[in-house]
XYZ file of C-alpha atoms in Angstrom:
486
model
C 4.898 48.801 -35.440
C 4.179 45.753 -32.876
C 1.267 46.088 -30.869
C 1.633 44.968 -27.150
C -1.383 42.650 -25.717
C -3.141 45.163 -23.475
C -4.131 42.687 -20.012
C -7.490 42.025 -19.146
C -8.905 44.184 -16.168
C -9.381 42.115 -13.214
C -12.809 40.058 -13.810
C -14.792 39.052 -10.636
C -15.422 36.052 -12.144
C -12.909 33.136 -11.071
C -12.028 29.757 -12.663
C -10.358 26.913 -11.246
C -6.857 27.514 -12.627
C -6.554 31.030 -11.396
C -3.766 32.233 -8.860
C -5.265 33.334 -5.885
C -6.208 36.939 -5.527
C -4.828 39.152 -3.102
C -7.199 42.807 -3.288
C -4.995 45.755 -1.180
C -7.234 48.675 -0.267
C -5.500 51.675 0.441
C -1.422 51.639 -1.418
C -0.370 54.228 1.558
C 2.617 53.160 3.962
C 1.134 49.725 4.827
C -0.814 48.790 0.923
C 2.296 49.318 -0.544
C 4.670 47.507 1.922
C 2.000 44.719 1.672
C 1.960 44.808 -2.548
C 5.823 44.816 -2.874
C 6.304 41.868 -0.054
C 4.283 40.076 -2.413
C 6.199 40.462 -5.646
C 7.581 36.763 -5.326
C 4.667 35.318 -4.502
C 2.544 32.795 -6.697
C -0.802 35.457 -6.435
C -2.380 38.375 -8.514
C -2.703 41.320 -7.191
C -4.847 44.504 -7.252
C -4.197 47.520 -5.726
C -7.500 50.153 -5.300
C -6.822 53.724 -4.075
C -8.912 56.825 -4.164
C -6.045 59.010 -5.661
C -3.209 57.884 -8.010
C -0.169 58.604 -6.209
C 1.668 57.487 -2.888
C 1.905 60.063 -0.498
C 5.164 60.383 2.287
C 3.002 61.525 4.984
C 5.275 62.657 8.006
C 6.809 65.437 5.181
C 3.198 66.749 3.950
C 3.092 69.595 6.457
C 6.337 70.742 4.315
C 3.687 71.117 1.425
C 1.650 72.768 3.976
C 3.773 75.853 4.575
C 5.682 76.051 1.147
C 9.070 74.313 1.975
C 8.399 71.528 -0.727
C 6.152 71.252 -3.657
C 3.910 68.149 -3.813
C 5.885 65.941 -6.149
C 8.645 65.835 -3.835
C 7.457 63.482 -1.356
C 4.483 61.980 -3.621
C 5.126 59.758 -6.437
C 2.510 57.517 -8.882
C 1.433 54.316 -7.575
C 1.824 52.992 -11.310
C 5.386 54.410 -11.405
C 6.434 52.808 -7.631
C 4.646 49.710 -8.668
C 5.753 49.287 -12.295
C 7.854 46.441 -12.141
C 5.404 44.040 -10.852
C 2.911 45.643 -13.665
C 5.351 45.097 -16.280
C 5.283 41.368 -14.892
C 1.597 41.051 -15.353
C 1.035 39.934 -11.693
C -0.760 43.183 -10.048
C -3.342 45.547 -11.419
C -3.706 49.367 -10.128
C -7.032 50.688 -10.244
C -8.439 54.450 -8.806
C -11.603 53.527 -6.817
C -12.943 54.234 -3.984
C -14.381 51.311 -2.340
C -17.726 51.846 -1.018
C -18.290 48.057 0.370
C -17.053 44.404 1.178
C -19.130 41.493 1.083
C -17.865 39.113 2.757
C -20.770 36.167 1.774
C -19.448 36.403 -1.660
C -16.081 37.507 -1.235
C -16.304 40.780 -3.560
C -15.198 45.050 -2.849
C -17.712 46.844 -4.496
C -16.240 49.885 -5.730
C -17.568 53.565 -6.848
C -18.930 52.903 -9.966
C -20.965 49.708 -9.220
C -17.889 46.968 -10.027
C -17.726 43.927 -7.769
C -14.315 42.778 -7.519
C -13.648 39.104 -6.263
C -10.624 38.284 -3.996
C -9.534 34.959 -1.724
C -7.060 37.091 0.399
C -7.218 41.166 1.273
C -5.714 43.480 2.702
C -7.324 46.527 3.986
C -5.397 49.127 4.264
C -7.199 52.040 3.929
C -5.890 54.685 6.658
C -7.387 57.196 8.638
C -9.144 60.817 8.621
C -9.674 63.471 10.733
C -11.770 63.819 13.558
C -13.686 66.810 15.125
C -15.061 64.885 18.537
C -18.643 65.110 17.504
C -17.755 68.962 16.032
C -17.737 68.072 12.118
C -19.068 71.801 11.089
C -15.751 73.197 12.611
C -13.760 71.447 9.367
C -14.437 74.414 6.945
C -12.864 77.065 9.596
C -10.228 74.394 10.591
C -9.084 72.264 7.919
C -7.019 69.189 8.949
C -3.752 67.261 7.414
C -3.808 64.338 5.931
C -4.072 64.793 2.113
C -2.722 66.638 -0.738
C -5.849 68.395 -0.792
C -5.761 69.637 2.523
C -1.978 71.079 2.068
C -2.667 72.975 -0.778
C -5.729 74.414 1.022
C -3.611 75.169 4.651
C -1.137 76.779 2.314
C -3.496 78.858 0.159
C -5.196 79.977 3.403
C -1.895 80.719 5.472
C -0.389 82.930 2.521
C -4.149 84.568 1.438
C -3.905 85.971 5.700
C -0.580 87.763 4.937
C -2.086 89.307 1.823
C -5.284 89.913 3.344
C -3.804 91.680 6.003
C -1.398 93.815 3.572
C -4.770 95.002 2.461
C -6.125 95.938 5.871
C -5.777 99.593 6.610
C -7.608 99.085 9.965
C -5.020 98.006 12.743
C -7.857 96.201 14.756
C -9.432 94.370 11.964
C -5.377 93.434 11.089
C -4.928 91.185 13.417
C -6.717 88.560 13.378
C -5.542 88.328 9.721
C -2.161 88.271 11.564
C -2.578 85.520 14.410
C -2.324 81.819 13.281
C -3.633 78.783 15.854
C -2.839 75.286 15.852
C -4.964 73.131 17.431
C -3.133 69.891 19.214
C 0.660 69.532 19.992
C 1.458 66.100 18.557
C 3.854 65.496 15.898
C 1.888 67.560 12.980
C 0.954 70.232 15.470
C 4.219 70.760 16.895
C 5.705 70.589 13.318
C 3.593 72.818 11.820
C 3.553 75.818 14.493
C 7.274 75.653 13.856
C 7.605 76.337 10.597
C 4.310 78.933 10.590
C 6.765 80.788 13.189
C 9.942 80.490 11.102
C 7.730 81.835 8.119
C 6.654 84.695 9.852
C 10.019 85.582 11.499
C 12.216 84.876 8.490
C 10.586 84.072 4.809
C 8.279 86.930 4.620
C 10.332 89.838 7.047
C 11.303 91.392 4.065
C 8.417 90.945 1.464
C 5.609 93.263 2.792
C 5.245 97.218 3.147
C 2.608 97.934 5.241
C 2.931 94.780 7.682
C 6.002 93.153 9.839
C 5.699 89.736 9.209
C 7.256 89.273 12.573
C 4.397 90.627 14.687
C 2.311 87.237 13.444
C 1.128 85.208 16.576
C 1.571 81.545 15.813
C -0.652 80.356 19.022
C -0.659 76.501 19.532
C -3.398 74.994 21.770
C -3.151 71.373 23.487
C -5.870 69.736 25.592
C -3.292 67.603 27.508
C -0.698 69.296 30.245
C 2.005 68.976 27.543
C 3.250 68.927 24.025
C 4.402 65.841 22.260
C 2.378 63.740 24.849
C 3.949 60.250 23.674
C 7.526 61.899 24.092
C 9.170 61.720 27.868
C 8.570 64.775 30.062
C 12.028 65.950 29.831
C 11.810 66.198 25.555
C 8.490 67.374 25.818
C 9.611 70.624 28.121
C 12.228 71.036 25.809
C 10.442 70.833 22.383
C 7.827 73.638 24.120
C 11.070 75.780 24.899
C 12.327 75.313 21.302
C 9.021 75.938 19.619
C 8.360 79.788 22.296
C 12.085 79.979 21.008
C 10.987 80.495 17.371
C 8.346 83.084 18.476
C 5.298 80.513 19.179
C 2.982 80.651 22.123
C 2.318 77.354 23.877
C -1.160 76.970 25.320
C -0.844 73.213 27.204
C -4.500 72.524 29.318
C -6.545 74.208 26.674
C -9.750 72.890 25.503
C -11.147 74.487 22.288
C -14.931 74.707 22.422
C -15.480 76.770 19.396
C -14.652 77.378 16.358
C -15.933 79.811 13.739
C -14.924 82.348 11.059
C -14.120 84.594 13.954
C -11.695 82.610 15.980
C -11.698 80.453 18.596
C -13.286 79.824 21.950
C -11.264 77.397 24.411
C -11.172 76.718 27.489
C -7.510 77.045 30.218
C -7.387 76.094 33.814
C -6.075 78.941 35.812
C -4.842 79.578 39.135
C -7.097 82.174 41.023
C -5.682 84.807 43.396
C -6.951 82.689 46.412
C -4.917 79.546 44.908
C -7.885 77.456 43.604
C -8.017 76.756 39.687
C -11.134 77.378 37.866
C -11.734 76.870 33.827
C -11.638 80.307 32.214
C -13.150 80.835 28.862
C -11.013 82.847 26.485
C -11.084 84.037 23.295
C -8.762 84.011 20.232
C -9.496 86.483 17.267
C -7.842 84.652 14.059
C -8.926 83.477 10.579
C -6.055 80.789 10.695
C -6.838 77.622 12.096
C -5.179 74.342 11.349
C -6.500 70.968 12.741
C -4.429 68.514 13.873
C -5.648 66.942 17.093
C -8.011 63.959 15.981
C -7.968 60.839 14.023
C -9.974 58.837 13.289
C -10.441 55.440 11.548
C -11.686 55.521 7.691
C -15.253 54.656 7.265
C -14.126 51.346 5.649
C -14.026 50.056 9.283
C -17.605 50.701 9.843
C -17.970 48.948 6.526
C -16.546 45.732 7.920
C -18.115 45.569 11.418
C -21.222 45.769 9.401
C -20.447 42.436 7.417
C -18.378 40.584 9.624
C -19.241 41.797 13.166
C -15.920 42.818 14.243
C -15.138 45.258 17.253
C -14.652 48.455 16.613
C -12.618 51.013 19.640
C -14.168 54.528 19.731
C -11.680 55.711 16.970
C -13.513 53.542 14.575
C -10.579 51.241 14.475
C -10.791 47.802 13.351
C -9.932 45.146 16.560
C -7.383 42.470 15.142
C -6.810 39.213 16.187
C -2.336 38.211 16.628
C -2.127 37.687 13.163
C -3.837 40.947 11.688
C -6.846 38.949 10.957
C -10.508 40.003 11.251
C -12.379 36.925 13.995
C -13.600 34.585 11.591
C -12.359 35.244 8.531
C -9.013 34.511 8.416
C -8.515 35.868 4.228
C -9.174 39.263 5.570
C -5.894 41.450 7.532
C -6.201 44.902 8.405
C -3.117 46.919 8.748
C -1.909 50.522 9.738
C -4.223 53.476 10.899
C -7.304 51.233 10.635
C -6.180 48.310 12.777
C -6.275 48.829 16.431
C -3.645 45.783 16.503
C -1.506 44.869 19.054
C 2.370 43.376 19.105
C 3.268 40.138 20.533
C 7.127 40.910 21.068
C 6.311 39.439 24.784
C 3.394 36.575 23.803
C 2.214 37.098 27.608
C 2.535 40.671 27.453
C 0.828 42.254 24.190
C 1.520 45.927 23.807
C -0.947 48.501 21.234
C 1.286 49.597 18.559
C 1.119 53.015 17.525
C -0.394 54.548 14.484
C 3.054 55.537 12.925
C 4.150 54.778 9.430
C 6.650 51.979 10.711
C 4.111 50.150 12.430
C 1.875 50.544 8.991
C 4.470 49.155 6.917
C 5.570 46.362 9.583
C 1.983 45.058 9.723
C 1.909 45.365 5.669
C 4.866 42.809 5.926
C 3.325 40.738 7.748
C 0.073 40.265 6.647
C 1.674 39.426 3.230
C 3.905 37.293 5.256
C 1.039 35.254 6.642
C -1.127 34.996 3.430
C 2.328 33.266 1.767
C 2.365 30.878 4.781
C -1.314 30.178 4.505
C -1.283 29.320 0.815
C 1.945 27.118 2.143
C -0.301 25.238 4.761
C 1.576 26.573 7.656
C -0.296 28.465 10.945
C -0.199 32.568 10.124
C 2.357 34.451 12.444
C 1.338 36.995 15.480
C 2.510 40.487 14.739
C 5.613 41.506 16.505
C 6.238 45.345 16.315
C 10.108 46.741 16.441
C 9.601 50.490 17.814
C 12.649 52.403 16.204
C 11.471 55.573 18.486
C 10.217 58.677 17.601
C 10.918 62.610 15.624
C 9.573 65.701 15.336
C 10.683 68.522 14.164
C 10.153 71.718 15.517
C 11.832 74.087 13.048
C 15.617 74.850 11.923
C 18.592 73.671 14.133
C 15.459 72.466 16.681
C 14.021 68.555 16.980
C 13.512 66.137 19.567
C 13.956 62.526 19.096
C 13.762 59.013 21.132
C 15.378 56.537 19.468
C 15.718 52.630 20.761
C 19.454 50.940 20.047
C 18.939 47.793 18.737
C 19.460 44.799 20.989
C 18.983 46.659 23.868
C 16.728 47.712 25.826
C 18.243 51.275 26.158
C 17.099 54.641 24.550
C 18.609 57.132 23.325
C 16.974 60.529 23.733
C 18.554 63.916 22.603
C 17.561 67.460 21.080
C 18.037 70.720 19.312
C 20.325 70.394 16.247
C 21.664 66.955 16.851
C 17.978 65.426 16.591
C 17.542 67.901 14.024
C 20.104 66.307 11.714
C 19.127 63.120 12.442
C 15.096 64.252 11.686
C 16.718 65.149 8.143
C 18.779 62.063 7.555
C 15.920 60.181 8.287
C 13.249 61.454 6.587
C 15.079 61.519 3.327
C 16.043 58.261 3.795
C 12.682 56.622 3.851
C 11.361 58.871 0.742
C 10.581 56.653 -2.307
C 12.532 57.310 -5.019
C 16.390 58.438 -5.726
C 14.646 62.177 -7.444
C 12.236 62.679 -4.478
C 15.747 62.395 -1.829
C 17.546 64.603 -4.533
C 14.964 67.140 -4.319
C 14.356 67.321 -1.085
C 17.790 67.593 -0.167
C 18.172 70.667 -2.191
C 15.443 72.077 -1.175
C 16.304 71.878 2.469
C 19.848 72.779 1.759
C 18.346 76.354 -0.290
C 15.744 77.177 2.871
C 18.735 76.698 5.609
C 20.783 78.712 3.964
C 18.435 81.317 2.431
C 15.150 81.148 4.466
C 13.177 80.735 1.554
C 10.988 78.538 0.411
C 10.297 77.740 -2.842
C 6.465 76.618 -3.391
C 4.769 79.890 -2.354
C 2.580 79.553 -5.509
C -1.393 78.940 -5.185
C -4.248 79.519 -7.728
C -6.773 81.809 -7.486
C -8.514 81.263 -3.715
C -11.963 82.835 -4.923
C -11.624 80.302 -7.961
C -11.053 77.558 -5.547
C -12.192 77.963 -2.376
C -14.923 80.306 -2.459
C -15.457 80.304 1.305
C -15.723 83.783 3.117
C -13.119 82.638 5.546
C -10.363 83.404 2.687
C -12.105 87.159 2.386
C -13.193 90.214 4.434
C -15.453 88.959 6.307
C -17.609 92.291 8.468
C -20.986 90.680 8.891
C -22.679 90.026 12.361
C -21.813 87.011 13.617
C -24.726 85.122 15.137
C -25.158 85.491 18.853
C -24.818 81.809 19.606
C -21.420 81.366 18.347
C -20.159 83.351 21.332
C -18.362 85.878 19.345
C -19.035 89.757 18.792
C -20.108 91.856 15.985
C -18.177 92.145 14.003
C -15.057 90.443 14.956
C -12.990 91.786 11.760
């Protein structure tokens, strides 16, 4: 049998007759736009990610609450990438990078390597934030991984058997009430299809409980859902989500969280027509996170060696051409870069952290690093905005979308933008099996109400965390909440 010549890992050590070396960090919506734009070009390229797959974000809450199972909208970086592997021009390893020195141009990585590159990329996303509140992520896990869907959708399905189990009507409910905290895309998304789980998939599956006395409660700081949406979609994605069964709480300010529920914070109007903050309480063991973002501690990383400005997300300030001031071999694209678009040079708008504008600025910084090696001046970022979705459940979306070559937009809702949502969102998944799936999938729930990926190991194996159990212990008297809250 012939044996194939297995290539060298990347060495750190460089010789004169090398190509350059272009180093992506990150191979989410705006790595792997970057790597791919550079499959013609004279370079080699390494790719470094944490985890060995490419995930389709705006879909994971569908892992989230069962309606797709995780290869669906995730596929294998090696697999997406395996034509420019095959090729010998780019190199995939799992790392997590833990610095960049810039004096010597190297990533260090987990396990000690130092990596040399002329050009990179940094494209290495965004995680949750808490505001300052970090111990509130075990009762209130956010969205942005695999991970963290499996572990919403273990929890969500462990309340509905937990409160099969509870004989006490009391201690029931708060194994029965389900909050979202912050109406944006995710939150409005998710609330959705917790309410069309509770009011259709499980109706028929339990004996002691009605599925369809669940409270899906979704809580908002700002005076309205879908704040980046006009007022007129926004009203009407709040009617659509307290038509599935969900309760809208717009103006309230979470304070608390713990095992117990939630402590927050709504204005009020007061008999004598002033408004005064009242402090409320919300008995549940179901809390999903989805109002804050911030930048991934890479950005810290580079202010650190180069000096760059960081906003208060922890977001890397970009020059035009996605380049860190001063060193112009360094581009940071999508959830990281607090980057602006120069579609009007004399009027530079922010561009939003959405995956288009991850995958545009992937382009281009690829773009510019070709027109560098060239000799010719890098180009400032121009961002095309092709609007914006969400879903709120079945037959019921809102969407702004901009017509091309025009300044006009097109805005619409219920189960026109719901359509559209689908058409979309398939369209954009990598991968002819991942659109076949998903389409079937989608075609079996509309029709059936079911969804398919209710399965989840063992919680206690996994998660051994009292908020999965019975929980009847005294809560400390500083958290606000009483004895035994059930």
């Amino acid at each position: 049998m012939r044996q194939t010549e297995t290539p060298p890992l990347p060495s750190p050590d460089r010789t004169a007759g090398d190509r350059p070396r272009v180093v992506i960090i990150g191979c989410g919506f705006g790595g792997l736009e970057a790597a791919q734009a550079l499959a013609a070009a004279p370079v080699d390229i390494v790719v470094i990610d944490r985890t060995n797959h490419h995930l389709f974000q705006p879909l994971l809450y569908q892992v989230a609450t069962a309606g797709l199972s995780a290869p669906a909208i995730a596929a294998p970086i090696r697999h997406v990438l395996r034509k420019q592997i095959a090729k010998g021009q780019l190199t995939v390893l799992m790392a997590e990078v833990t610095g960049i020195d810039t004096a010597s141009s190297c990533v260090q990585m987990d396990g000690g390597e130092h990596l040399h590159y002329d050009h990179l990329i940094v494209a290495a996303g965004a995680t949750h934030s808490y505001f300052g509140r970090d111990d509130w992520a075990k009762y209130a896990p956010g969205l942005k991984t695999l991970g963290d869907a499996f572990t919403i959708r273990r929890r969500v399905l462990t309340a509905f058997e937990q409160a099969e189990r509870e004989t006490d009507l009391v201690k029931r409910l708060p194994w029965l009430t389900f909050a979202v905290v912050g109406a944006g895309p995710t939150g409005v998304e998710m609330a959705g299809t917790m309410a069309e789980i509770a009011q259709q998939t499980l109706s028929a599956e339990f004996c002691r409980i009605d599925s369809r006395e669940a409270r899906i409660v979704l809580l908002e700081g700002a005076p309205r859902v879908l704040g980046t949406f006009t007022e007129d979609l926004s009203q009407r994605a709040k009617e659509q989500l307290e038509g599935l069964g969900a309760e809208v709480l717009p103006g309230a300010r979470v304070t608390n969280i713990t095992a117990f529920g939630i402590h927050y914070d709504l204005t009020e109007r007061q008999p004598d027509g002033t408004t005064q903050a009242v402090s409320h309480f919300l008995p549940t063991r179901t809390v999903v996170w989805a109002a804050g973002v911030a930048a991934s501690p890479l950005g810290k990383a580079l202010s650190k060696a180069t000096g760059c400005e960081l906003d208060r997300a922890g977001r890397v300030v970009v020059q035009p051409d996605l380049t860190i001031p001063g060193h112009a071999n360094i581009y940071v694209v999508g959830d990281l870069a607090n980057a602006k678009s120069y579609l009007d040079p004399a009027k530079p708008t922010p561009v939003p952290g959405v995956s288009p504008g991850a995958k545009q600025m992937g382009r281009k910084a690829a773009f510019n690093i070709i027109r560098r090696m060239k000799g010719l001046e890098p180009q400032a970022f121009r961002y095309f905005d092709y609007g914006s979705l969400a879903t709120i459940g079945k037959r019921a979306a809102v969407a702004m979308v901009e017509l091309p070559f025009t300044r006009k937009q097109l805005r619409f809702s219920g189960f026109a933008a719901w359509l559209f949502w689908l058409f979309v969102h398939v369209y954009f998944l990598i991968g002819f099996r991942n659109r076949l799936v998903v389409m079937m999938d989608w075609a079996w729930a509309y029709f059936t109400s079911q969804r398919h990926a209710r399965v989840f190991p063992d919680p206690h194996a996994l998660e051994p965390n009292k908020v999965l159990m019975r929980v009847d212990e005294v809560q400390p008297a500083s958290a606000g909440t009483p004895p035994k809250a059930g």
